[in-house]
Coordinates of C-alpha atoms in Angstrom, one line a residue:
Chain A
X33 CA -1.4 -2.8 26.0
X34 CA -1.7 0.9 26.6
X35 CA -0.7 3.1 23.7
X36 CA 1.9 5.8 23.5
X37 CA 1.1 8.7 25.8
X38 CA 2.3 12.2 25.6
X39 CA 2.1 15.0 28.1
X40 CA 1.0 17.7 28.2
X41 CA -1.4 17.6 25.3
X42 CA -1.5 21.4 25.0
X43 CA 1.0 24.0 25.9
X44 CA 1.3 27.8 25.5
X45 CA 4.7 29.5 25.9
X46 CA 6.2 32.8 25.0
X47 CA 9.2 33.6 22.9
X48 CA 12.5 33.0 24.7
X49 CA 11.1 30.4 27.2
X50 CA 12.0 26.8 27.2
X51 CA 9.7 23.8 27.2
X52 CA 9.9 20.1 28.0
X53 CA 7.6 17.5 26.5
X54 CA 7.3 14.0 27.7
X55 CA 6.6 10.7 25.9
X56 CA 5.8 7.3 27.5
X57 CA 6.2 4.5 24.9
X58 CA 4.3 1.2 24.7
X59 CA 5.5 -1.2 27.3
X60 CA 8.4 -3.2 26.0
X61 CA 9.3 -0.7 23.3
X62 CA 12.9 0.5 23.5
X63 CA 12.9 3.0 20.6
X64 CA 11.3 6.5 20.8
X65 CA 11.3 8.9 17.9
X66 CA 10.2 12.5 17.9
X67 CA 8.6 14.4 15.0
X68 CA 7.5 18.0 14.5
X69 CA 4.4 18.7 12.4
X70 CA 3.6 22.2 11.0
X71 CA 1.2 23.3 8.2
X72 CA 4.1 24.6 6.2
X73 CA 6.8 21.9 6.6
X74 CA 4.6 18.8 7.3
X75 CA 5.9 16.0 9.4
X76 CA 9.7 16.3 10.1
X77 CA 11.9 13.8 12.0
X78 CA 13.7 15.3 15.0
X79 CA 15.6 12.4 16.6
X80 CA 15.4 8.9 17.7
X81 CA 16.5 7.3 21.0
X82 CA 17.2 3.7 21.7
X83 CA 18.4 2.3 25.1
X84 CA 19.1 5.9 26.3
X85 CA 21.3 6.7 23.3
X86 CA 20.5 9.0 20.4
X87 CA 20.7 6.8 17.4
X88 CA 19.3 9.1 14.6
X89 CA 19.1 12.8 14.3
X90 CA 17.2 15.1 11.9
X91 CA 18.2 18.6 10.7
X92 CA 17.1 20.7 13.5
X93 CA 19.1 23.3 15.4
X94 CA 20.7 22.5 18.7
X95 CA 17.9 24.2 20.6
X96 CA 16.0 21.0 20.1
X97 CA 17.3 18.2 22.3
X98 CA 16.1 15.0 23.9
X99 CA 16.9 12.2 26.2
X100 CA 15.7 8.8 27.1
X101 CA 15.5 7.2 30.5
X102 CA 16.3 3.7 31.5
X103 CA 12.5 2.9 31.5
X104 CA 12.4 4.0 27.8
X105 CA 10.4 7.1 28.6
X106 CA 11.7 10.1 26.7
X107 CA 11.6 13.8 26.9
X108 CA 12.4 16.5 24.4
X109 CA 13.4 20.0 25.2
X110 CA 13.3 23.2 23.2
X111 CA 15.2 26.1 24.5
X112 CA 14.8 29.8 23.6
X113 CA 11.5 29.3 21.9
X114 CA 10.7 31.0 18.6
X115 CA 7.4 31.7 17.0
X116 CA 8.2 29.1 14.4
X117 CA 8.4 26.4 17.0
X118 CA 4.7 26.4 17.2
X119 CA 3.7 22.9 16.1
X120 CA 2.3 19.5 16.9
X121 CA 5.1 17.4 18.4
X122 CA 4.6 13.7 18.0
X123 CA 6.4 10.9 19.5
X124 CA 6.5 7.3 18.2
X125 CA 7.6 4.1 19.8
X126 CA 8.7 0.8 18.4
X127 CA 10.5 -2.3 19.5
X128 CA 13.8 -0.9 18.1
X129 CA 15.0 -4.1 16.6
X130 CA 18.1 -4.4 14.5
X131 CA 18.0 -4.9 10.8
X132 CA 16.2 -7.7 9.1
X133 CA 12.8 -7.1 10.5
X134 CA 10.4 -4.2 9.7
X135 CA 9.5 -2.4 12.9
X136 CA 6.2 -0.7 12.9
X137 CA 6.1 2.7 14.6
X138 CA 3.2 3.6 17.0
X139 CA 2.5 7.3 17.3
X140 CA 1.1 9.1 20.3
X141 CA -1.6 11.8 20.0
X142 CA 1.0 14.6 20.1
X143 CA 1.6 17.8 22.2
X144 CA 0.4 21.0 20.5
X145 CA 2.8 23.8 21.4
X146 CA 1.8 27.4 20.8
X147 CA 4.5 30.0 21.1
X148 CA 3.3 33.6 21.5
Chain B
X87 CA 13.4 15.4 1.1
X88 CA 10.7 12.8 0.6
X89 CA 11.5 10.1 -1.9
X90 CA 7.9 9.5 -3.0
X91 CA 5.3 11.3 -5.0
X92 CA 1.6 11.2 -4.3
X93 CA -1.4 13.0 -5.7
X94 CA -2.4 15.8 -3.2
X95 CA -6.0 14.7 -2.9
X96 CA -8.5 12.1 -4.0
X97 CA -12.0 11.2 -3.2
X98 CA -14.2 8.1 -3.4
X99 CA -17.7 7.0 -2.4
X100 CA -18.4 5.2 0.8
X101 CA -18.4 1.4 0.2
X102 CA -16.3 1.6 -2.9
X103 CA -12.6 0.8 -3.2
X104 CA -10.1 3.6 -2.7
X105 CA -6.9 3.2 -4.8
X106 CA -4.1 5.5 -3.7
X107 CA -1.1 5.6 -6.0
X108 CA 2.5 6.3 -5.0
X109 CA 5.6 6.8 -7.2
X110 CA 9.0 5.8 -5.8
X111 CA 11.1 5.6 -8.9
X112 CA 14.4 5.9 -6.9
X113 CA 13.7 3.2 -4.4
X114 CA 16.8 1.1 -3.4
X115 CA 16.8 -2.7 -3.4
X116 CA 16.8 -2.9 0.4
X117 CA 14.0 -0.3 0.9
X118 CA 10.5 -1.2 1.9
X119 CA 7.3 0.7 1.0
X120 CA 5.4 1.7 4.0
X121 CA 2.0 3.3 4.3
X122 CA 0.8 5.3 7.2
X123 CA -2.3 7.5 7.6
X124 CA -3.2 10.4 9.8
X125 CA -6.7 11.1 10.7
X126 CA -7.4 14.7 11.7
X127 CA -5.9 15.7 15.0
X128 CA -4.4 12.3 15.7
X129 CA -0.9 10.8 15.3
X130 CA -0.1 8.8 12.2
X131 CA -1.2 5.2 12.1
X132 CA 0.7 2.3 10.4
X133 CA -1.3 0.6 7.7
X134 CA 0.9 -1.9 5.8
X135 CA 4.4 -2.4 4.3
X136 CA 5.9 -4.5 1.5
X137 CA 9.2 -5.2 -0.2
X138 CA 8.5 -6.9 -3.5
X139 CA 5.4 -9.0 -3.2
X140 CA 1.8 -7.8 -2.9
X141 CA 0.6 -7.7 0.7
X142 CA -2.8 -7.8 2.4
X143 CA -3.9 -7.3 6.0
X144 CA -7.1 -6.5 7.7
X145 CA -6.9 -2.8 6.8
X146 CA -5.7 -2.7 3.2
X147 CA -3.9 -4.3 0.3
X148 CA -0.6 -3.1 -1.1
X149 CA 0.2 -3.7 -4.8
X150 CA 3.9 -3.1 -5.8
X151 CA 4.8 -3.1 -9.5
X152 CA 7.4 -5.6 -10.7
X153 CA 10.1 -2.9 -11.1
X154 CA 9.2 -1.5 -7.7
X155 CA 9.0 2.0 -8.9
X156 CA 5.4 2.5 -7.9
X157 CA 2.8 1.1 -5.7
X158 CA -0.9 1.3 -4.9
X159 CA -2.7 1.2 -1.5
X160 CA -6.1 -0.3 -1.8
X161 CA -8.8 0.2 0.8
X162 CA -11.4 -2.4 -0.4
X163 CA -14.5 -0.9 1.1
X164 CA -13.9 2.7 2.1
X165 CA -15.8 4.1 5.1
X166 CA -16.2 7.6 6.3
X167 CA -13.7 6.8 9.0
X168 CA -11.1 6.3 6.3
X169 CA -11.0 10.0 5.5
X170 CA -7.4 10.9 6.3
X171 CA -4.1 11.9 4.9
X172 CA -2.2 8.9 3.6
X173 CA 1.5 8.8 3.5
X174 CA 3.7 6.5 1.3
X175 CA 7.2 6.2 2.6
X176 CA 10.2 4.2 1.4
X177 CA 12.8 3.2 4.0
X178 CA 15.1 0.4 5.1
X179 CA 13.8 -2.1 7.5
X180 CA 15.8 -0.9 10.4
X181 CA 15.5 2.8 9.9
X182 CA 13.7 4.8 12.6
X183 CA 13.8 8.0 10.6
X184 CA 10.6 8.1 8.6
X185 CA 10.7 10.8 5.9
X186 CA 7.1 12.0 5.4
X187 CA 6.1 13.7 2.2
X188 CA 2.9 15.7 1.6
X189 CA 0.7 12.6 1.4
X190 CA -2.7 12.2 -0.3
X191 CA -5.7 13.7 1.4
X192 CA -8.5 11.1 0.9
X193 CA -12.1 12.2 1.3
X194 CA -14.7 9.4 1.5
X195 CA -18.1 10.8 0.5
X196 CA -21.3 9.4 1.9

């Protein structure tokens, strides 16, 4: 099986712009989660989508949004970029099963976003 | 906030066992202990998980104390490729919101 893929791998934007990142989960996986990793804050959970619905949400401002398509592919969008949004954005996919079974998350390589 | 406490760094010699401790004194009865690692410039990688019993897989062993307030990840024969940041996480089985702490940076020395 192919792993989780993220595009683009690197991105440079300027303050005030918006950006869209893409994540293709492992075939058959229905849950996609997004994380932000910075040197100062570490790995922080952004949100999780399952069957095109946001199921979990972290503590990020509304400038951060996402969506999931019927094929489970997911995108996240950051509007009005700030310098502090510079980070590695990771997505993870899993089967998305209901309670009673531990569901391992598989992470992609990430998209490194630099905001100038 | 993370619910686990780990030493910021450790090192071990190649070929020896690496024992990484984790404190999770506030763990709930329905929470599992998960271990992930992140090799430089890559996404985190799942290693192992456990609830009450000790667990072993092809990568590592997980020893959980009887009171479940702490655990130890054991890499039996560490290699240079095991140099990474190791994260101990406690979460319910169906949670898709992993809360990562600072982790332990393990350096395997030649």
